[in-house]
PDB file of C-alpha atoms in Angstrom:
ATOM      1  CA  UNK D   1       5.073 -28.894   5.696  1.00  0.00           C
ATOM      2  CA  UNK D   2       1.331 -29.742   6.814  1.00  0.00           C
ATOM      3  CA  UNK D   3      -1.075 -27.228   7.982  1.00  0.00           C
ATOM      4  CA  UNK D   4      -1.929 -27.185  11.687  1.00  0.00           C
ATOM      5  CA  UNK D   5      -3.556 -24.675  13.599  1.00  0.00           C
ATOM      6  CA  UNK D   6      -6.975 -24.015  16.627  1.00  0.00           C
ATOM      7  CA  UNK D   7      -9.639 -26.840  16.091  1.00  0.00           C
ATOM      8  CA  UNK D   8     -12.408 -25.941  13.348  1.00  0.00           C
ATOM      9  CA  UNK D   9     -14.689 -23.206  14.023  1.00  0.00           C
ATOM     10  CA  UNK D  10     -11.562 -21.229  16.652  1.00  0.00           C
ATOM     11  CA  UNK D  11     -10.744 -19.125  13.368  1.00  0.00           C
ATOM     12  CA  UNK D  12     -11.645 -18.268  10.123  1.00  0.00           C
ATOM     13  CA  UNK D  13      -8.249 -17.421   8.393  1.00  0.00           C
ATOM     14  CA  UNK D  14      -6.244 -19.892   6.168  1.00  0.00           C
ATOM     15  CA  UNK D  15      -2.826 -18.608   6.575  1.00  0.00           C
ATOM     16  CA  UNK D  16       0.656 -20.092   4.726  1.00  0.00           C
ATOM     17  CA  UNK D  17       3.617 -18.536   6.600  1.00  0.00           C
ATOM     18  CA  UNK D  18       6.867 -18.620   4.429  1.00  0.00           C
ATOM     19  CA  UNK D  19      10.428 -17.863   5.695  1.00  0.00           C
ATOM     20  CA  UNK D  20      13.808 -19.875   4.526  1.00  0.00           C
ATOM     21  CA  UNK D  21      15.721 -19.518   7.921  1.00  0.00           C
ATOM     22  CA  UNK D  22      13.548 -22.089  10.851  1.00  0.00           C
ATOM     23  CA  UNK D  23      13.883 -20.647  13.460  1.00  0.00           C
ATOM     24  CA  UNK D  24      12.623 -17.385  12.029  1.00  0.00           C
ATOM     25  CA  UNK D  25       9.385 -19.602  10.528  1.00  0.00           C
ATOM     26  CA  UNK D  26       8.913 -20.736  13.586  1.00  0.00           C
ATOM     27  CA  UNK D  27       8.810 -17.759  15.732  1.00  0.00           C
ATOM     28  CA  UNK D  28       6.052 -16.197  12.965  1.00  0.00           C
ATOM     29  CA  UNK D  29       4.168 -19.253  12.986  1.00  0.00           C
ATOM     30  CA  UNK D  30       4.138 -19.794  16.517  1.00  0.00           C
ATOM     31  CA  UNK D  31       2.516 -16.286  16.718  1.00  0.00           C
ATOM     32  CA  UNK D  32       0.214 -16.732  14.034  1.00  0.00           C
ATOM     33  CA  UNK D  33      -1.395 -20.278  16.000  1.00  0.00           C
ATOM     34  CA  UNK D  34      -1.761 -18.195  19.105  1.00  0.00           C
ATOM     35  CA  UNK D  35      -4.331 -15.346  17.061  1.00  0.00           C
ATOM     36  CA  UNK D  36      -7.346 -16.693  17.334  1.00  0.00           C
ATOM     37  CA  UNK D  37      -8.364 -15.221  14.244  1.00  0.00           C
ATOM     38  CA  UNK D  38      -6.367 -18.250  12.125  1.00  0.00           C
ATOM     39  CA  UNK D  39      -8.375 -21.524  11.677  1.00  0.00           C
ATOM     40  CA  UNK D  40      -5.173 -23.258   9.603  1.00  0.00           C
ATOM     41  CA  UNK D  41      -2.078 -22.563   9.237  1.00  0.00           C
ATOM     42  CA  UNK D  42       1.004 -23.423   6.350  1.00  0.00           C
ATOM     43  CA  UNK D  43       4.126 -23.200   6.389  1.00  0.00           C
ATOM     44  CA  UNK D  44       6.965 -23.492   3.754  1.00  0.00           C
ATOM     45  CA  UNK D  45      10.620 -22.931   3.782  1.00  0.00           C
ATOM     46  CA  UNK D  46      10.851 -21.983   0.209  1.00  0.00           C
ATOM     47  CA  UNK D  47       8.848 -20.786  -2.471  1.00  0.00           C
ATOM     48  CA  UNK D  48       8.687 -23.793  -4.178  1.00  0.00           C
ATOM     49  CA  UNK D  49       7.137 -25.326  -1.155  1.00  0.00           C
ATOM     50  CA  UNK D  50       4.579 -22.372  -1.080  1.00  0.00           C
ATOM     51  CA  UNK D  51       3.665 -22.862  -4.344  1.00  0.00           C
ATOM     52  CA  UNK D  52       2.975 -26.463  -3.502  1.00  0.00           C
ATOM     53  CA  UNK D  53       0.926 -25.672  -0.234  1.00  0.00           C
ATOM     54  CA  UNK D  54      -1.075 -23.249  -2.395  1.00  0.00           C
ATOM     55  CA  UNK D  55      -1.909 -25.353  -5.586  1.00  0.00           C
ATOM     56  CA  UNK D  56      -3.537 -27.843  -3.380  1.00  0.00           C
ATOM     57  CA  UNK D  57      -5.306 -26.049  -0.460  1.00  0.00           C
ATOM     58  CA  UNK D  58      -6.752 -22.472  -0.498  1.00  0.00           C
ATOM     59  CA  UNK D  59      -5.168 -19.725   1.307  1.00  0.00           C
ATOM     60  CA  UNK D  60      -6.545 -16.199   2.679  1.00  0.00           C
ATOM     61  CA  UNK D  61      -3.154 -15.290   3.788  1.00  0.00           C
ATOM     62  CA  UNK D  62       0.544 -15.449   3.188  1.00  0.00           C
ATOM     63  CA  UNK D  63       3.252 -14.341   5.740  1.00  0.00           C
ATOM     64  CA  UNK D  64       5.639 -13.710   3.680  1.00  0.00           C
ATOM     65  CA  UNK D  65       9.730 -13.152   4.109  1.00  0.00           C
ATOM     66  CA  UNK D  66      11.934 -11.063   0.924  1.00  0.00           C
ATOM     67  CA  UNK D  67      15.244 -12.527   0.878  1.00  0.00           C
ATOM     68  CA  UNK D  68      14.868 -16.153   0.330  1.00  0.00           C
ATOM     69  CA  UNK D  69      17.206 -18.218  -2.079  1.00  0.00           C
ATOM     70  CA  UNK D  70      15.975 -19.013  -5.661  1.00  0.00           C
ATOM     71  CA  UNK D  71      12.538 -17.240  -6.285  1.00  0.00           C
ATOM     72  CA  UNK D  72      12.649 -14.937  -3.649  1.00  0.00           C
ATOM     73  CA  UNK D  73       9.664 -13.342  -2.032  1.00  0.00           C
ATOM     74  CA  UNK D  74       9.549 -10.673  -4.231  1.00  0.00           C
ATOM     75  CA  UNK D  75       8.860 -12.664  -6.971  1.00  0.00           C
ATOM     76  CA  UNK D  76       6.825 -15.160  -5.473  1.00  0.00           C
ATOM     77  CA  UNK D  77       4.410 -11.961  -4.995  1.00  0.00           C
ATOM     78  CA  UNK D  78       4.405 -11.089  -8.658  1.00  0.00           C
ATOM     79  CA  UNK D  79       3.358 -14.931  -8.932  1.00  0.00           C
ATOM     80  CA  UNK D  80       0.374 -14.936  -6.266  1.00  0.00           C
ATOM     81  CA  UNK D  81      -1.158 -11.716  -8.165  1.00  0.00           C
ATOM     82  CA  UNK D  82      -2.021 -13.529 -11.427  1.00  0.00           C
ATOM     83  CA  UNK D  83      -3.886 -16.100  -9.523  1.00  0.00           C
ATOM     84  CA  UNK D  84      -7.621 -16.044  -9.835  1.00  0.00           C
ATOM     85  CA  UNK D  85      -8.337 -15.299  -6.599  1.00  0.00           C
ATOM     86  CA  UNK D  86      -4.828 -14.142  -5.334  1.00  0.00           C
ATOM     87  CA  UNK D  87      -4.267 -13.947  -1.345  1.00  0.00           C
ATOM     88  CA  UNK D  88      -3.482 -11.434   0.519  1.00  0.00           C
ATOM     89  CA  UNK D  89       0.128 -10.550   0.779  1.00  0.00           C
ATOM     90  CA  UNK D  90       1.967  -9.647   4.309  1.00  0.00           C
ATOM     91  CA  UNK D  91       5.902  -9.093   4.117  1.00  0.00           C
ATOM     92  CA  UNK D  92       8.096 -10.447   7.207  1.00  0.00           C
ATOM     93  CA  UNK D  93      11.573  -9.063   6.649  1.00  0.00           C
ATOM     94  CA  UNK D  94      14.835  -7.520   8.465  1.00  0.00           C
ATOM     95  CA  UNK D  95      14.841  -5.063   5.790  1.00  0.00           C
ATOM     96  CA  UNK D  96      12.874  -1.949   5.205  1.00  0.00           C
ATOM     97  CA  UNK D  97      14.093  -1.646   1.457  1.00  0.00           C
ATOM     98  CA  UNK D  98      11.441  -3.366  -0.194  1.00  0.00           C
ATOM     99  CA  UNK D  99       9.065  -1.232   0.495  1.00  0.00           C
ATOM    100  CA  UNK D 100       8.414   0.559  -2.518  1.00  0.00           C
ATOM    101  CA  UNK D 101       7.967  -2.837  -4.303  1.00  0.00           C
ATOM    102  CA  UNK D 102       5.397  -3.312  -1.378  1.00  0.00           C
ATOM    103  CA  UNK D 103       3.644  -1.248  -2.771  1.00  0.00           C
ATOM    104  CA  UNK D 104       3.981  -2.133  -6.843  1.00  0.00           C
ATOM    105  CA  UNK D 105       2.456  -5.413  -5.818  1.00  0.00           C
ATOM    106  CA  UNK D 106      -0.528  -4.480  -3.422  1.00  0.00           C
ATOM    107  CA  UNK D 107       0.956  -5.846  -0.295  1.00  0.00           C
ATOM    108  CA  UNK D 108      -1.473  -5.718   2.723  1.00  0.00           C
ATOM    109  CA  UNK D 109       1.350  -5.225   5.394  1.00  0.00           C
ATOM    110  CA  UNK D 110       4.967  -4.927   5.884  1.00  0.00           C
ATOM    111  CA  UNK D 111       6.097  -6.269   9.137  1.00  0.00           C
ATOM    112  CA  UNK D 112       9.647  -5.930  10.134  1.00  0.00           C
ATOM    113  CA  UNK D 113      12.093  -8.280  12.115  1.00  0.00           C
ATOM    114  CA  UNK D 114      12.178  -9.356  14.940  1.00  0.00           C
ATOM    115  CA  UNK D 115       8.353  -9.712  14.682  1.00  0.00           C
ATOM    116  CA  UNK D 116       6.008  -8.693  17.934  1.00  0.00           C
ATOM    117  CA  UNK D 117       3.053 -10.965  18.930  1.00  0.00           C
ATOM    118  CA  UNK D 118       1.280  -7.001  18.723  1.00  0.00           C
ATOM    119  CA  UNK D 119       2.503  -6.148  15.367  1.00  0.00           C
ATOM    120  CA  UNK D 120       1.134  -9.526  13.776  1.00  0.00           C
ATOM    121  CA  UNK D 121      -1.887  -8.919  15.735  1.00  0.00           C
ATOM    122  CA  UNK D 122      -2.160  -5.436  13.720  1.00  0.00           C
ATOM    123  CA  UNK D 123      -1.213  -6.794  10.448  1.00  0.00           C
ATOM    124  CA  UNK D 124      -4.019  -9.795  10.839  1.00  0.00           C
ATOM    125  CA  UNK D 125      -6.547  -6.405  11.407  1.00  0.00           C
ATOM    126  CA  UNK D 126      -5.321  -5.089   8.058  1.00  0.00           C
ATOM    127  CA  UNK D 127      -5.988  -8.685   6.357  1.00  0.00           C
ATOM    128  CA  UNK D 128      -8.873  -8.982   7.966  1.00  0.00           C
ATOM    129  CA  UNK D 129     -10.136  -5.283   6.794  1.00  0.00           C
ATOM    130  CA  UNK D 130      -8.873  -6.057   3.458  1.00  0.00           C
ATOM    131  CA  UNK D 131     -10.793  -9.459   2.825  1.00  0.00           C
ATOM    132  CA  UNK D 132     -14.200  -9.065   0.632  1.00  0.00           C
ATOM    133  CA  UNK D 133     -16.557 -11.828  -0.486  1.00  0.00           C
ATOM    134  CA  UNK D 134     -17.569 -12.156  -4.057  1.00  0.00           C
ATOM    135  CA  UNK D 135     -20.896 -11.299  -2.856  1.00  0.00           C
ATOM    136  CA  UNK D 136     -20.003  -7.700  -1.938  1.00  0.00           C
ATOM    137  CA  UNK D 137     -19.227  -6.038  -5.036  1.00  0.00           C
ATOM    138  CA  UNK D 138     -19.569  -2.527  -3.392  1.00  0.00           C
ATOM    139  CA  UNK D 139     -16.995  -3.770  -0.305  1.00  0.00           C
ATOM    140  CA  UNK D 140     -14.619  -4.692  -3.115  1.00  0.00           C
ATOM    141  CA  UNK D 141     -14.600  -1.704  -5.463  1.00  0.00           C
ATOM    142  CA  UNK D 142     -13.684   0.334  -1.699  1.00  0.00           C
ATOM    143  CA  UNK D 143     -10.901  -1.713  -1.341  1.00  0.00           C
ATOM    144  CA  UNK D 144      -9.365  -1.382  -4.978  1.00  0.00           C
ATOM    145  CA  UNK D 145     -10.212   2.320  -5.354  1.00  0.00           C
ATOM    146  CA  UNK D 146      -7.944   2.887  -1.644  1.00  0.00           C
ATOM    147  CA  UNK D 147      -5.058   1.188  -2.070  1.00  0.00           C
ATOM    148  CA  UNK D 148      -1.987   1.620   0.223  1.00  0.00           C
ATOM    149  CA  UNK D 149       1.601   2.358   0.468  1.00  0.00           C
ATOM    150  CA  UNK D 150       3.869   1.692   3.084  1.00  0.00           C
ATOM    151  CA  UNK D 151       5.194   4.348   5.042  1.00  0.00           C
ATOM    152  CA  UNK D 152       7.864   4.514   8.525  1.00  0.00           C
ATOM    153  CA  UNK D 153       6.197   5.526  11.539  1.00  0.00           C
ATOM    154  CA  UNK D 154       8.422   5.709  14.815  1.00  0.00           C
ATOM    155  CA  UNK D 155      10.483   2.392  13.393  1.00  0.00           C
ATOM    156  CA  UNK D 156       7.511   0.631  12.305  1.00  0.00           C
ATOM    157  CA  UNK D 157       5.935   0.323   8.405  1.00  0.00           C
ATOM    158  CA  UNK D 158       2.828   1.049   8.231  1.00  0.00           C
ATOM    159  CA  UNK D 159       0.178   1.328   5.295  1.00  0.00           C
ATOM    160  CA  UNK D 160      -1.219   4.087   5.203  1.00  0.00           C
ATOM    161  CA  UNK D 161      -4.669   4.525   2.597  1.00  0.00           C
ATOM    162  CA  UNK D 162      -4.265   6.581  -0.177  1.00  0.00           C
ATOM    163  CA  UNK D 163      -7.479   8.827   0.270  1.00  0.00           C
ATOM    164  CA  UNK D 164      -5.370  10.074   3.156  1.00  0.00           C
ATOM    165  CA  UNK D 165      -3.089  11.950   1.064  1.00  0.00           C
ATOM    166  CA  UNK D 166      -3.482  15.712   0.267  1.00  0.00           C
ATOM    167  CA  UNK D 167      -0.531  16.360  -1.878  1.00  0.00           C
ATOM    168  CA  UNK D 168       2.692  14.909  -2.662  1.00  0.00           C
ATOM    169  CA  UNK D 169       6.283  16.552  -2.714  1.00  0.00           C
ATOM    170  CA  UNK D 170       9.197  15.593  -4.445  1.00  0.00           C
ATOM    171  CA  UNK D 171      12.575  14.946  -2.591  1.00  0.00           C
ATOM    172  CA  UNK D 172      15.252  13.448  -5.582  1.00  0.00           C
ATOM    173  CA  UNK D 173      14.109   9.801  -6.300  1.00  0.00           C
ATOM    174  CA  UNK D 174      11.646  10.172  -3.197  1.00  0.00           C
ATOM    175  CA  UNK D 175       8.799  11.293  -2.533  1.00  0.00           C
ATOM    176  CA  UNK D 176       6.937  12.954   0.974  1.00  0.00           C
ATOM    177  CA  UNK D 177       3.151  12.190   1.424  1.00  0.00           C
ATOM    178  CA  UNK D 178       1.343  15.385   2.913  1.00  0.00           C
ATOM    179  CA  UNK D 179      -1.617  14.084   5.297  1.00  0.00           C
ATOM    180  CA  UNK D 180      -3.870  15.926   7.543  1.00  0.00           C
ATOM    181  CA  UNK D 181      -1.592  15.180  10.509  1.00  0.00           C
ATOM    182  CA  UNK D 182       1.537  14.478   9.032  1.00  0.00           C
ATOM    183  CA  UNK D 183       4.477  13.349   6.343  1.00  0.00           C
ATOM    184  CA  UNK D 184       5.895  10.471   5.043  1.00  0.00           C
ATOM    185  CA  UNK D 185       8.957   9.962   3.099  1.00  0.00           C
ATOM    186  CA  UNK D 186       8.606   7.303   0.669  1.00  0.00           C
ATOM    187  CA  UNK D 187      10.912   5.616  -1.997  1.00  0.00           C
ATOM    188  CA  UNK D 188       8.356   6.456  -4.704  1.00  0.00           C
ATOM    189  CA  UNK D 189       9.323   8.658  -6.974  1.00  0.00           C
ATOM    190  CA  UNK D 190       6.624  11.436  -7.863  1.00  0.00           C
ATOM    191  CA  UNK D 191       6.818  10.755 -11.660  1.00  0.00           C
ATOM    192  CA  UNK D 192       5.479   7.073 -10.438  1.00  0.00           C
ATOM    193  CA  UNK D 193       2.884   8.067  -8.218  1.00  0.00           C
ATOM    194  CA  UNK D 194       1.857  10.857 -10.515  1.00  0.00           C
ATOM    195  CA  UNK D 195       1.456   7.967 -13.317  1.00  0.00           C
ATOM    196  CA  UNK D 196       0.153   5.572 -10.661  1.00  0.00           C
ATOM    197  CA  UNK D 197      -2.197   7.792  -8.696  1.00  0.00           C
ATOM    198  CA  UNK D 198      -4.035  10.172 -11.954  1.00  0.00           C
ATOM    199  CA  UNK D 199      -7.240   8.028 -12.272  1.00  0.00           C
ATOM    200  CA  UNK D 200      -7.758   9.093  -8.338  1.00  0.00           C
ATOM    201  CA  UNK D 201      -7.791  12.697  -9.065  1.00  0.00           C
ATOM    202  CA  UNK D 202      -4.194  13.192  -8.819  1.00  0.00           C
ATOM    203  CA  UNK D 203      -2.618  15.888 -10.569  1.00  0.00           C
ATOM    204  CA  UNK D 204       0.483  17.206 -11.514  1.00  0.00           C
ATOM    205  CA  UNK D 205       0.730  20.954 -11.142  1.00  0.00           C
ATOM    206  CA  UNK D 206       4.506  21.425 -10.791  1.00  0.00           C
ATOM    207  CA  UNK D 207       7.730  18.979 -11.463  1.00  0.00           C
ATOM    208  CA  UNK D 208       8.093  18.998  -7.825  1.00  0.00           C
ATOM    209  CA  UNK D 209       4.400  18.589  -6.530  1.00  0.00           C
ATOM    210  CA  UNK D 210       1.527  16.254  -7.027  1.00  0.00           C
ATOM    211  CA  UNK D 211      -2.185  17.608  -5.368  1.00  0.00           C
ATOM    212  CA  UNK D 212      -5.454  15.414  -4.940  1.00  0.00           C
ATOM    213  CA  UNK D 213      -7.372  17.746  -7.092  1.00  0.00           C
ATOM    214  CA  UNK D 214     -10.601  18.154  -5.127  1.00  0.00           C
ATOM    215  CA  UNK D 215      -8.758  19.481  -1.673  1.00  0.00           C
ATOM    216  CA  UNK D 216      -7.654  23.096  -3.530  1.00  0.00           C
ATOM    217  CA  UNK D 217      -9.273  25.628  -1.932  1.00  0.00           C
ATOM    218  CA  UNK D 218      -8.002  28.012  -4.453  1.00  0.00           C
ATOM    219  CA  UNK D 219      -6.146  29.147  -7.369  1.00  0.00           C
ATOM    220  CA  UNK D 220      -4.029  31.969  -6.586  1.00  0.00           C
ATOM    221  CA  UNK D 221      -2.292  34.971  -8.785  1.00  0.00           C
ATOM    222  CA  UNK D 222       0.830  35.990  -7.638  1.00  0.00           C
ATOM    223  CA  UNK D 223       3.529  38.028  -8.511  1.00  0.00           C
ATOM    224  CA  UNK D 224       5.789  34.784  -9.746  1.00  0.00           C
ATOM    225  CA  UNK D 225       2.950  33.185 -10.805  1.00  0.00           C
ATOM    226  CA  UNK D 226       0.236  30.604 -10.038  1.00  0.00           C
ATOM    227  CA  UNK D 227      -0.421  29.170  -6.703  1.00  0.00           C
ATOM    228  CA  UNK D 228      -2.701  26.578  -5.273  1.00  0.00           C
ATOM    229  CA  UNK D 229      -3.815  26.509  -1.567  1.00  0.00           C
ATOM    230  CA  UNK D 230      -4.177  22.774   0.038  1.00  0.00           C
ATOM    231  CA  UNK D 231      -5.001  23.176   3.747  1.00  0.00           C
ATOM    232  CA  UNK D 232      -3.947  26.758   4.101  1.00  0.00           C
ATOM    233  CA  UNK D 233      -0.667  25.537   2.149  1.00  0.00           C
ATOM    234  CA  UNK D 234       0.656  27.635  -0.781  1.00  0.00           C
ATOM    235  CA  UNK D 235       1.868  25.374  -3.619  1.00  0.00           C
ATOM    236  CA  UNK D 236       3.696  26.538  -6.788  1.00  0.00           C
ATOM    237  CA  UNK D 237       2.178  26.030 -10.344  1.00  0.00           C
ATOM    238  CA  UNK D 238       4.356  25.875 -13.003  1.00  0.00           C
ATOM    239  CA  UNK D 239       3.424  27.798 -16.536  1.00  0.00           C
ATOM    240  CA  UNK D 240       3.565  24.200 -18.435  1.00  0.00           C
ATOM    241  CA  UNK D 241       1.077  22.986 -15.778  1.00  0.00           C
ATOM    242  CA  UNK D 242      -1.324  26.286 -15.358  1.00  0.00           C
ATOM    243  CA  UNK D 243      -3.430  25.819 -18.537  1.00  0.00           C
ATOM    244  CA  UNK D 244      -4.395  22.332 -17.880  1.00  0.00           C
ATOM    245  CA  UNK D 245      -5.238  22.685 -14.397  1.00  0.00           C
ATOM    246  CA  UNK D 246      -7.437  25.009 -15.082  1.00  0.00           C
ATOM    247  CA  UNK D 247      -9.365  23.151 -17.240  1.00  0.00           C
ATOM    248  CA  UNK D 248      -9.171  20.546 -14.909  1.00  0.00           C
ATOM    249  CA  UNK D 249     -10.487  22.419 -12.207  1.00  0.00           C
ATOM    250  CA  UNK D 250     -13.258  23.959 -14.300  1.00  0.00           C
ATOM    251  CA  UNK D 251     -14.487  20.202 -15.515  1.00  0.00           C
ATOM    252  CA  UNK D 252     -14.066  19.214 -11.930  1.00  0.00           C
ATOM    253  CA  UNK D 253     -16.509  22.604 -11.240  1.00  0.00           C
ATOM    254  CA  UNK D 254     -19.301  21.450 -13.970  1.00  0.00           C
ATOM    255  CA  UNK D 255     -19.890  17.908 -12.681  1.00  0.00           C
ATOM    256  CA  UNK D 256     -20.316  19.395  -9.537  1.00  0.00           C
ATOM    257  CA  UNK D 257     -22.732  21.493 -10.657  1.00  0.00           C
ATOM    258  CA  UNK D 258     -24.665  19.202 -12.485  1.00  0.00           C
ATOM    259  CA  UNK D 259     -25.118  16.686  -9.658  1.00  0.00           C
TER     260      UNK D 259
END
């Protein structure tokens, strides 16, 4: 389908909107022409179309539905992340279950159906936030060293950054985020995060519990062992965890120190 969208110079955002049902794509793209933050916009009713859209005009954005026949959105992401300069990625979908591969492929925003003028409004913030030019190494380092992860909050997914997590619990093949004002269940399990998250200070210091390393306040002796405190929060240690997070926590003590 050709791009339309405001006259040049009403937006700065080249956006490709992708959905396999019409009247769905044309709800979302009807939204997206009304932001005044889009100069152009795409749209495609496949992938295959997408890919088509995007191999001959460059693209900021893609609105992007899951469940679409042959390569489904999904997979289509995978695609868009080996590009040289991949877009970013917003999910449209009914369905809140792929959220958790959201988050494996750095997905800006996960919108769900029906979508609200408000919500897209939100979600074009987030892209907006997101976007870095070449020229702004420092900008773009930010952006990859706080990535997100989508979270439910009153019905709606969210992405909340990283850096805003103080510790993580297990719950079976979930896992709960611990903020400052808050929790989110996620379906991330903590083995992944724990893999996922260690080069951000992340550590392991129990087979149930995951702590941003530089947020405990202490290291505890008690009767059944080792504690940490997060936020006034006691937190079990387990023996096969102790010895290395004390030496952790001592390395983490020296660099201080020689700042």
């Amino acid at each position: 389908m050709t791009g339309s969208g405001p006259a040049p110079g009403a937006g700065f955002l080249r956006v490709l909107a992708v959905d396999d049902e019409p009247p769905a794509l044309d709800e979302l793209a009807y939204h997206l022409r009304a932001d005044p933050r889009v100069a152009r916009l795409h749209t495609a009713g496949d992938a295959t179309e997408a890919l088509r859209v995007l191999r001959d005009d460059d693209v900021d954005v893609v609105f992007l539905d899951i469940r679409m026949p042959g390569l489904d959105g999904m997979e289509l992401a995978r695609v868009l992340r080996r590009f040289a300069r991949p877009p970013a990625i917003v999910f449209v979908t009914a369905y809140d279950d792929g959220a958790a591969d959201a988050f494996d492929v750095g997905a800006t925003d996960y919108v769900r159906k029906p979508v609200r003028a408000e919500r897209l409004a939100e979600a074009l913030r987030r892209v907006v936030g997101s976007r870095v030019v070449p020229t702004h190494p420092a900008a773009l380092a930010r952006a990859e060293e706080d990535p997100t992860i989508p979270v439910e909050l009153a019905g709606t997914t969210r992405m909340l950054p990283r850096s805003a997590v103080r510790w993580v619990e297990a719950q079976g093949d979930y896992a709960r985020l611990h903020t400052a004002d808050g929790s989110h269940l996620v379906r991330v399990s903590l083995a992944t995060l724990a893999e996922r998250w260690a080069d951000a200070g992340f550590v392991r210091i129990h087979r149930s519990y995951l702590v941003q390393l530089r947020l405990i306040a202490e290291l505890r002796l008690v009767n059944s062992g080792y504690v940490v405190v997060i936020d006034d929060t006691e937190l079990p240690v387990s023996r096969r965890h102790t010895r290395e997070l004390k030496d952790k926590l001592v390395r983490a003590a020296k660099q201080e120190w020689s700042r």
